mmCIF file of C-alpha atoms in Angstrom:
data_model
loop_
_atom_site.group_PDB
_atom_site.id
_atom_site.type_symbol
_atom_site.label_atom_id
_atom_site.label_comp_id
_atom_site.label_asym_id
_atom_site.label_seq_id
_atom_site.Cartn_x
_atom_site.Cartn_y
_atom_site.Cartn_z
ATOM 1 C CA MET W 18 88.051 103.144 89.211
ATOM 2 C CA SER W 19 87.146 105.744 91.624
ATOM 3 C CA ALA W 20 88.253 109.381 91.830
ATOM 4 C CA VAL W 21 91.471 109.733 92.957
ATOM 5 C CA PRO W 22 91.462 111.308 96.323
ATOM 6 C CA ALA W 23 93.081 114.648 97.155
ATOM 7 C CA THR W 24 95.939 113.349 99.183
ATOM 8 C CA ILE W 25 97.185 111.200 96.330
ATOM 9 C CA ALA W 26 97.109 113.966 93.769
ATOM 10 C CA ALA W 27 99.036 116.180 96.103
ATOM 11 C CA ALA W 28 101.617 113.584 97.114
ATOM 12 C CA PRO W 29 105.361 114.143 96.280
ATOM 13 C CA GLY W 30 106.755 112.882 92.695
ATOM 14 C CA THR W 31 104.304 111.069 90.439
ATOM 15 C CA VAL W 32 102.138 108.154 91.598
ATOM 16 C CA LEU W 33 102.497 104.959 89.447
ATOM 17 C CA LEU W 34 100.124 102.781 91.535
ATOM 18 C CA SER W 35 97.724 103.098 94.220
ATOM 19 C CA GLY W 36 94.605 101.463 95.625
ATOM 20 C CA ILE W 37 92.424 100.474 98.616
ATOM 21 C CA VAL W 38 94.265 97.917 101.012
ATOM 22 C CA GLY W 39 93.666 96.531 104.401
ATOM 23 C CA SER W 40 90.056 95.092 105.742
ATOM 24 C CA THR W 41 88.317 96.455 102.675
ATOM 25 C CA ALA W 42 90.393 94.735 100.272
ATOM 26 C CA TYR W 43 90.238 91.580 102.366
ATOM 27 C CA GLY W 44 86.471 91.607 102.834
ATOM 28 C CA LEU W 45 86.677 91.951 106.349
ATOM 29 C CA ALA W 46 85.343 95.709 106.771
ATOM 30 C CA HIS W 47 82.518 96.632 108.609
ATOM 31 C CA ALA W 48 80.704 99.781 109.246
ATOM 32 C CA GLY W 49 83.273 101.420 111.595
ATOM 33 C CA SER W 50 86.307 100.363 109.445
ATOM 34 C CA ASP W 51 89.105 102.749 108.000
ATOM 35 C CA LEU W 52 89.651 102.980 104.640
ATOM 36 C CA ASP W 53 93.350 102.379 103.780
ATOM 37 C CA ARG W 54 95.078 103.244 100.982
ATOM 38 C CA LEU W 55 98.765 102.278 99.688
ATOM 39 C CA GLY W 56 100.635 103.222 96.525
ATOM 40 C CA LEU W 57 104.150 104.033 95.297
ATOM 41 C CA PHE W 58 105.683 106.919 93.885
ATOM 42 C CA ALA W 59 108.872 108.127 91.545
ATOM 43 C CA VAL W 60 110.711 111.310 92.274
ATOM 44 C CA PRO W 61 111.961 113.236 89.725
ATOM 45 C CA THR W 62 115.375 111.424 88.903
ATOM 46 C CA GLU W 63 117.555 114.292 89.311
ATOM 47 C CA GLU W 64 116.485 114.895 92.821
ATOM 48 C CA LEU W 65 118.331 111.401 93.618
ATOM 49 C CA HIS W 66 121.700 112.908 92.482
ATOM 50 C CA GLY W 67 122.293 115.568 95.188
ATOM 51 C CA LEU W 68 123.691 115.489 98.718
ATOM 52 C CA SER W 69 120.093 115.097 100.374
ATOM 53 C CA ARG W 70 117.995 112.066 99.480
ATOM 54 C CA PRO W 71 114.225 112.638 99.206
ATOM 55 C CA ALA W 72 111.894 111.392 101.605
ATOM 56 C CA GLU W 73 111.113 107.376 100.646
ATOM 57 C CA SER W 74 107.563 107.318 102.277
ATOM 58 C CA HIS W 75 104.854 109.679 102.603
ATOM 59 C CA VAL W 76 102.077 108.966 105.248
ATOM 60 C CA THR W 77 99.048 110.674 106.278
ATOM 61 C CA THR W 78 95.967 109.787 108.490
ATOM 62 C CA ALA W 79 92.444 111.040 108.266
ATOM 63 C CA PRO W 80 92.596 109.807 105.476
ATOM 64 C CA ASP W 81 94.798 106.911 106.147
ATOM 65 C CA LEU W 82 97.420 107.073 103.018
ATOM 66 C CA THR W 83 101.169 105.401 102.670
ATOM 67 C CA LEU W 84 102.989 106.095 99.628
ATOM 68 C CA HIS W 85 106.579 104.554 99.019
ATOM 69 C CA GLU W 86 109.030 105.803 96.426
ATOM 70 C CA ALA W 87 109.597 103.171 93.882
ATOM 71 C CA ALA W 88 112.714 101.833 94.940
ATOM 72 C CA LYS W 89 111.999 101.343 98.512
ATOM 73 C CA TRP W 90 108.597 99.648 97.542
ATOM 74 C CA CYS W 91 110.631 97.125 95.588
ATOM 75 C CA ARG W 92 112.745 96.695 98.437
ATOM 76 C CA LEU W 93 110.022 95.951 100.709
ATOM 77 C CA ALA W 94 108.248 94.019 98.081
ATOM 78 C CA LEU W 95 111.661 91.839 97.256
ATOM 79 C CA ASN W 96 111.370 90.854 100.991
ATOM 80 C CA CYS W 97 107.824 89.843 100.661
ATOM 81 C CA ASN W 98 106.698 92.600 103.241
ATOM 82 C CA PRO W 99 102.937 91.624 103.329
ATOM 83 C CA THR W 100 101.572 95.066 103.732
ATOM 84 C CA ALA W 101 103.513 96.541 100.621
ATOM 85 C CA SER W 102 103.094 93.441 98.758
ATOM 86 C CA GLU W 103 99.535 93.279 98.437
ATOM 87 C CA LEU W 104 99.517 96.526 96.232
ATOM 88 C CA VAL W 105 100.230 94.307 93.308
ATOM 89 C CA TRP W 106 97.676 92.019 94.052
ATOM 90 C CA LEU W 107 94.447 94.016 94.555
ATOM 91 C CA PRO W 108 91.481 93.003 92.447
ATOM 92 C CA ASP W 109 91.202 95.278 89.577
ATOM 93 C CA GLY W 110 88.078 97.394 91.109
ATOM 94 C CA LEU W 111 90.391 98.779 94.318
ATOM 95 C CA TYR W 112 92.909 100.550 92.222
ATOM 96 C CA GLU W 113 92.561 104.278 92.225
ATOM 97 C CA VAL W 114 95.743 105.292 90.248
ATOM 98 C CA ARG W 115 97.213 102.766 87.651
ATOM 99 C CA THR W 116 99.897 104.144 85.020
ATOM 100 C CA PRO W 117 101.407 102.208 82.396
ATOM 101 C CA LEU W 118 104.468 101.928 84.559
ATOM 102 C CA GLY W 119 102.181 100.526 87.379
ATOM 103 C CA ASP W 120 100.622 98.059 85.278
ATOM 104 C CA GLU W 121 104.023 96.429 84.265
ATOM 105 C CA LEU W 122 104.754 96.371 88.156
ATOM 106 C CA VAL W 123 101.486 94.205 88.434
ATOM 107 C CA GLY W 124 102.931 92.019 85.686
ATOM 108 C CA LEU W 125 105.970 91.681 87.741
ATOM 109 C CA ARG W 126 104.635 90.431 90.938
ATOM 110 C CA SER W 127 105.648 87.299 90.769
ATOM 111 C CA SER W 128 109.268 88.052 90.502
ATOM 112 C CA PHE W 129 109.521 89.598 93.703
ATOM 113 C CA LEU W 130 108.451 86.165 95.527
ATOM 114 C CA SER W 131 110.808 83.594 97.216
ATOM 115 C CA ALA W 132 109.719 80.869 99.531
ATOM 116 C CA PRO W 133 112.426 82.111 102.294
ATOM 117 C CA ALA W 134 111.003 85.473 102.171
ATOM 118 C CA VAL W 135 107.446 84.623 102.520
ATOM 119 C CA ARG W 136 108.026 82.305 105.241
ATOM 120 C CA LYS W 137 109.917 84.781 107.326
ATOM 121 C CA ALA W 138 107.768 87.887 106.535
ATOM 122 C CA TYR W 139 104.316 86.316 106.639
ATOM 123 C CA LEU W 140 104.879 84.158 109.710
ATOM 124 C CA GLY W 141 106.724 86.759 111.359
ATOM 125 C CA TYR W 142 104.108 89.158 111.083
ATOM 126 C CA ALA W 143 101.535 86.512 112.148
ATOM 127 C CA GLU W 144 103.491 85.713 115.615
ATOM 128 C CA GLN W 145 103.758 89.409 116.081
ATOM 129 C CA GLN W 146 100.023 89.459 116.331
ATOM 130 C CA PHE W 147 100.123 86.051 118.223
ATOM 131 C CA ARG W 148 102.398 88.066 120.990
ATOM 132 C CA LYS W 149 100.024 91.124 120.964
ATOM 133 C CA LEU W 150 97.035 88.696 121.563
ATOM 134 C CA LEU W 151 99.027 87.321 124.738
ATOM 135 C CA ALA W 152 99.542 90.570 125.997
ATOM 136 C CA ARG W 153 96.058 92.064 126.090
ATOM 137 C CA ASP W 154 93.945 92.266 128.851
ATOM 138 C CA THR W 155 90.491 91.396 126.860
ATOM 139 C CA THR W 156 88.190 92.376 129.919
ATOM 140 C CA ASP W 157 87.818 95.834 128.584
ATOM 141 C CA PRO W 158 85.654 95.923 125.616
ATOM 142 C CA ALA W 159 87.962 98.361 123.795
ATOM 143 C CA THR W 160 90.945 96.031 124.215
ATOM 144 C CA ARG W 161 88.829 93.045 123.430
ATOM 145 C CA ARG W 162 87.855 94.410 119.814
ATOM 146 C CA ARG W 163 91.609 95.207 119.076
ATOM 147 C CA ALA W 164 92.147 91.753 120.045
ATOM 148 C CA ALA W 165 89.975 90.214 117.454
ATOM 149 C CA LYS W 166 91.416 92.848 115.056
ATOM 150 C CA HIS W 167 94.886 91.299 115.715
ATOM 151 C CA ALA W 168 93.440 87.483 115.719
ATOM 152 C CA ARG W 169 91.452 88.134 112.300
ATOM 153 C CA HIS W 170 95.120 89.295 110.615
ATOM 154 C CA LEU W 171 97.047 86.482 112.441
ATOM 155 C CA VAL W 172 94.703 84.155 110.790
ATOM 156 C CA ARG W 173 94.627 86.042 107.153
ATOM 157 C CA LEU W 174 98.406 86.324 107.396
ATOM 158 C CA VAL W 175 98.930 82.492 107.684
ATOM 159 C CA GLU W 176 96.335 81.645 105.089
ATOM 160 C CA GLN W 177 97.916 84.027 102.805
ATOM 161 C CA ALA W 178 101.368 82.427 103.437
ATOM 162 C CA VAL W 179 100.472 79.152 102.853
ATOM 163 C CA LEU W 180 98.514 79.927 99.691
ATOM 164 C CA LEU W 181 101.477 81.877 98.185
ATOM 165 C CA HIS W 182 104.009 78.964 99.156
ATOM 166 C CA GLU W 183 101.931 76.403 97.491
ATOM 167 C CA THR W 184 100.180 78.299 94.388
ATOM 168 C CA GLY W 185 102.465 81.395 93.721
ATOM 169 C CA ARG W 186 99.358 83.714 94.038
ATOM 170 C CA ASN W 187 97.818 85.701 96.451
ATOM 171 C CA PRO W 188 94.106 86.927 95.931
ATOM 172 C CA ILE W 189 93.875 89.266 98.409
ATOM 173 C CA ARG W 190 90.145 88.804 98.710
ATOM 174 C CA LEU W 191 89.601 86.275 101.306
ATOM 175 C CA ARG W 192 87.814 83.426 100.054
ATOM 176 C CA ASP W 193 85.454 82.951 103.378
ATOM 177 C CA PRO W 194 85.668 86.171 105.631
ATOM 178 C CA GLU W 195 82.983 85.372 107.691
ATOM 179 C CA ARG W 196 84.882 82.026 108.908
ATOM 180 C CA ILE W 197 88.082 84.451 109.313
ATOM 181 C CA ARG W 198 85.917 86.587 111.580
ATOM 182 C CA GLU W 199 84.566 83.891 113.768
ATOM 183 C CA LEU W 200 87.658 82.325 114.057
ATOM 184 C CA GLY W 201 89.177 85.434 115.014
ATOM 185 C CA GLU W 202 86.721 85.960 117.747
ATOM 186 C CA ARG W 203 87.443 82.551 119.405
ATOM 187 C CA ILE W 204 91.171 83.209 119.131
ATOM 188 C CA ALA W 205 90.754 86.496 120.619
ATOM 189 C CA ASP W 206 89.198 84.898 123.684
ATOM 190 C CA ARG W 207 91.370 81.905 123.686
ATOM 191 C CA PRO W 208 94.857 83.208 122.085
ATOM 192 C CA THR W 209 96.415 79.758 122.561
ATOM 193 C CA LEU W 210 94.010 78.535 120.016
ATOM 194 C CA ALA W 211 96.401 80.143 117.505
ATOM 195 C CA GLU W 212 99.470 77.938 118.198
ATOM 196 C CA ASP W 213 98.182 75.083 116.261
ATOM 197 C CA LEU W 214 97.402 77.145 113.551
ATOM 198 C CA LEU W 215 100.892 78.922 113.549
ATOM 199 C CA ALA W 216 102.772 75.807 114.071
ATOM 200 C CA GLY W 217 100.373 74.183 110.838
ATOM 201 C CA ALA W 218 101.452 76.869 108.883
ATOM 202 C CA ALA W 219 105.172 76.365 109.762
ATOM 203 C CA GLU W 220 104.817 72.779 108.669
ATOM 204 C CA ARG W 221 103.263 73.712 105.278
ATOM 205 C CA LEU W 222 105.817 76.190 104.891
ATOM 206 C CA ALA W 223 108.891 73.946 105.143
ATOM 207 C CA GLY W 224 107.190 71.267 102.768
ATOM 208 C CA PRO W 225 107.110 71.247 98.795
ATOM 209 C CA GLY W 226 105.839 74.579 97.101
ATOM 210 C CA VAL W 227 106.069 76.373 93.914
ATOM 211 C CA LEU W 228 108.375 79.446 95.137
ATOM 212 C CA PRO W 229 111.928 79.769 94.159
ATOM 213 C CA ALA W 230 114.604 80.018 96.721
ATOM 214 C CA ALA W 231 115.257 83.549 95.893
ATOM 215 C CA PRO W 232 113.660 86.400 93.804
ATOM 216 C CA ASP W 233 114.005 87.143 90.481
ATOM 217 C CA GLN W 234 115.895 90.893 90.857
ATOM 218 C CA ARG W 235 116.574 91.288 86.989
ATOM 219 C CA PRO W 236 113.253 92.738 85.828
ATOM 220 C CA VAL W 237 112.744 94.366 89.039
ATOM 221 C CA GLU W 238 116.193 96.281 88.178
ATOM 222 C CA ALA W 239 115.047 96.786 84.714
ATOM 223 C CA TRP W 240 111.796 98.509 85.457
ATOM 224 C CA LEU W 241 113.263 100.579 88.154
ATOM 225 C CA ARG W 242 115.572 101.649 85.636
ATOM 226 C CA ARG W 243 112.839 102.545 83.231
ATOM 227 C CA VAL W 244 111.030 104.659 85.948
ATOM 228 C CA ARG W 245 114.118 106.552 86.396
ATOM 229 C CA ALA W 246 114.620 107.167 82.776
ATOM 230 C CA ALA W 247 110.994 108.031 82.476
ATOM 231 C CA HIS W 248 111.182 110.791 85.368
ATOM 232 C CA TYR W 249 114.390 112.528 84.266
ATOM 233 C CA THR W 250 114.675 116.185 82.725
ATOM 234 C CA PRO W 251 118.244 116.963 81.823
ATOM 235 C CA PRO W 252 119.483 120.114 83.812
ATOM 236 C CA GLN W 253 119.122 123.090 81.945
ATOM 237 C CA ASP W 254 121.980 124.785 83.984
ATOM 238 C CA PRO W 255 124.575 126.893 81.813
ATOM 239 C CA LEU W 256 127.195 124.618 83.231
ATOM 240 C CA HIS W 257 125.786 121.870 81.411
ATOM 241 C CA ASN W 258 125.265 123.280 78.200
ATOM 242 C CA PRO W 259 126.715 121.521 75.420
ATOM 243 C CA GLY W 260 128.403 124.455 73.864
ATOM 244 C CA THR W 261 130.200 125.661 77.049
ATOM 245 C CA PRO W 262 133.488 123.923 77.642
ATOM 246 C CA ALA W 263 133.532 122.110 80.938
ATOM 247 C CA GLN W 264 136.091 123.448 83.514
ATOM 248 C CA SER W 265 138.263 120.780 85.193
ATOM 249 C CA THR W 266 141.076 120.863 87.843
ATOM 250 C CA GLY W 267 142.233 117.681 86.429
ATOM 251 C CA GLY W 268 141.313 115.778 90.263
ATOM 252 C CA ALA W 269 143.950 118.293 91.610
ATOM 253 C CA LEU W 270 142.799 120.708 94.533
ATOM 254 C CA GLY W 271 143.775 124.104 93.988
ATOM 255 C CA PRO W 272 145.732 126.517 96.253
ATOM 256 C CA THR W 273 144.435 127.119 99.759
ATOM 257 C CA GLY W 274 146.356 129.715 100.900
#
């Protein structure tokens, strides 16, 4: 495990799990690739009790870091958001923060999965990449490079979706990054090549698989409640002092005149 970046150490709340994601995790990184980090944090539970809710995400650039509050991350993962979900499928060496509660979450990763959500989220993201490809004018070198990146992610998303559907697992590190890179280059030049890829994935995702029809929210809910309990500090305000009788209006409003 590498040293914790200062941006993570200074993040709001307590970071429970974070790691290096994106191209580095997939095995697609090159000399000019950015280093992307993703994580989740817990705010002090008492901050959730007031009128104003704390921010649910913390995003910085240079370095690229995205942190989601624990409840928001769970909602994203229950919808099988590909970007958020990869946090709990990383190779061990890519984690930079891994607390006991973070370890528990990694152990629950299969509870977030469902066949409809994988199909909708992964294919939906892949189709977004396809639409971006169709809109690109690849005669410009910079645009051509972006098109190749979109194409690589399209191929990756399709393959991850099928693997999740048929095995229930998502090894983030691609088995053959060079093949993905080469196929991405070809699709960047001829985007219509991706049509068969998308259609084939849709057919396999409509077929038999190992994923349930709905995620198992019970262990996720139990985990989040443990997070809230672990990060709660009872108020020391005199109004909450056990020796001070509580004042109540019995639900009635006092005089206003």
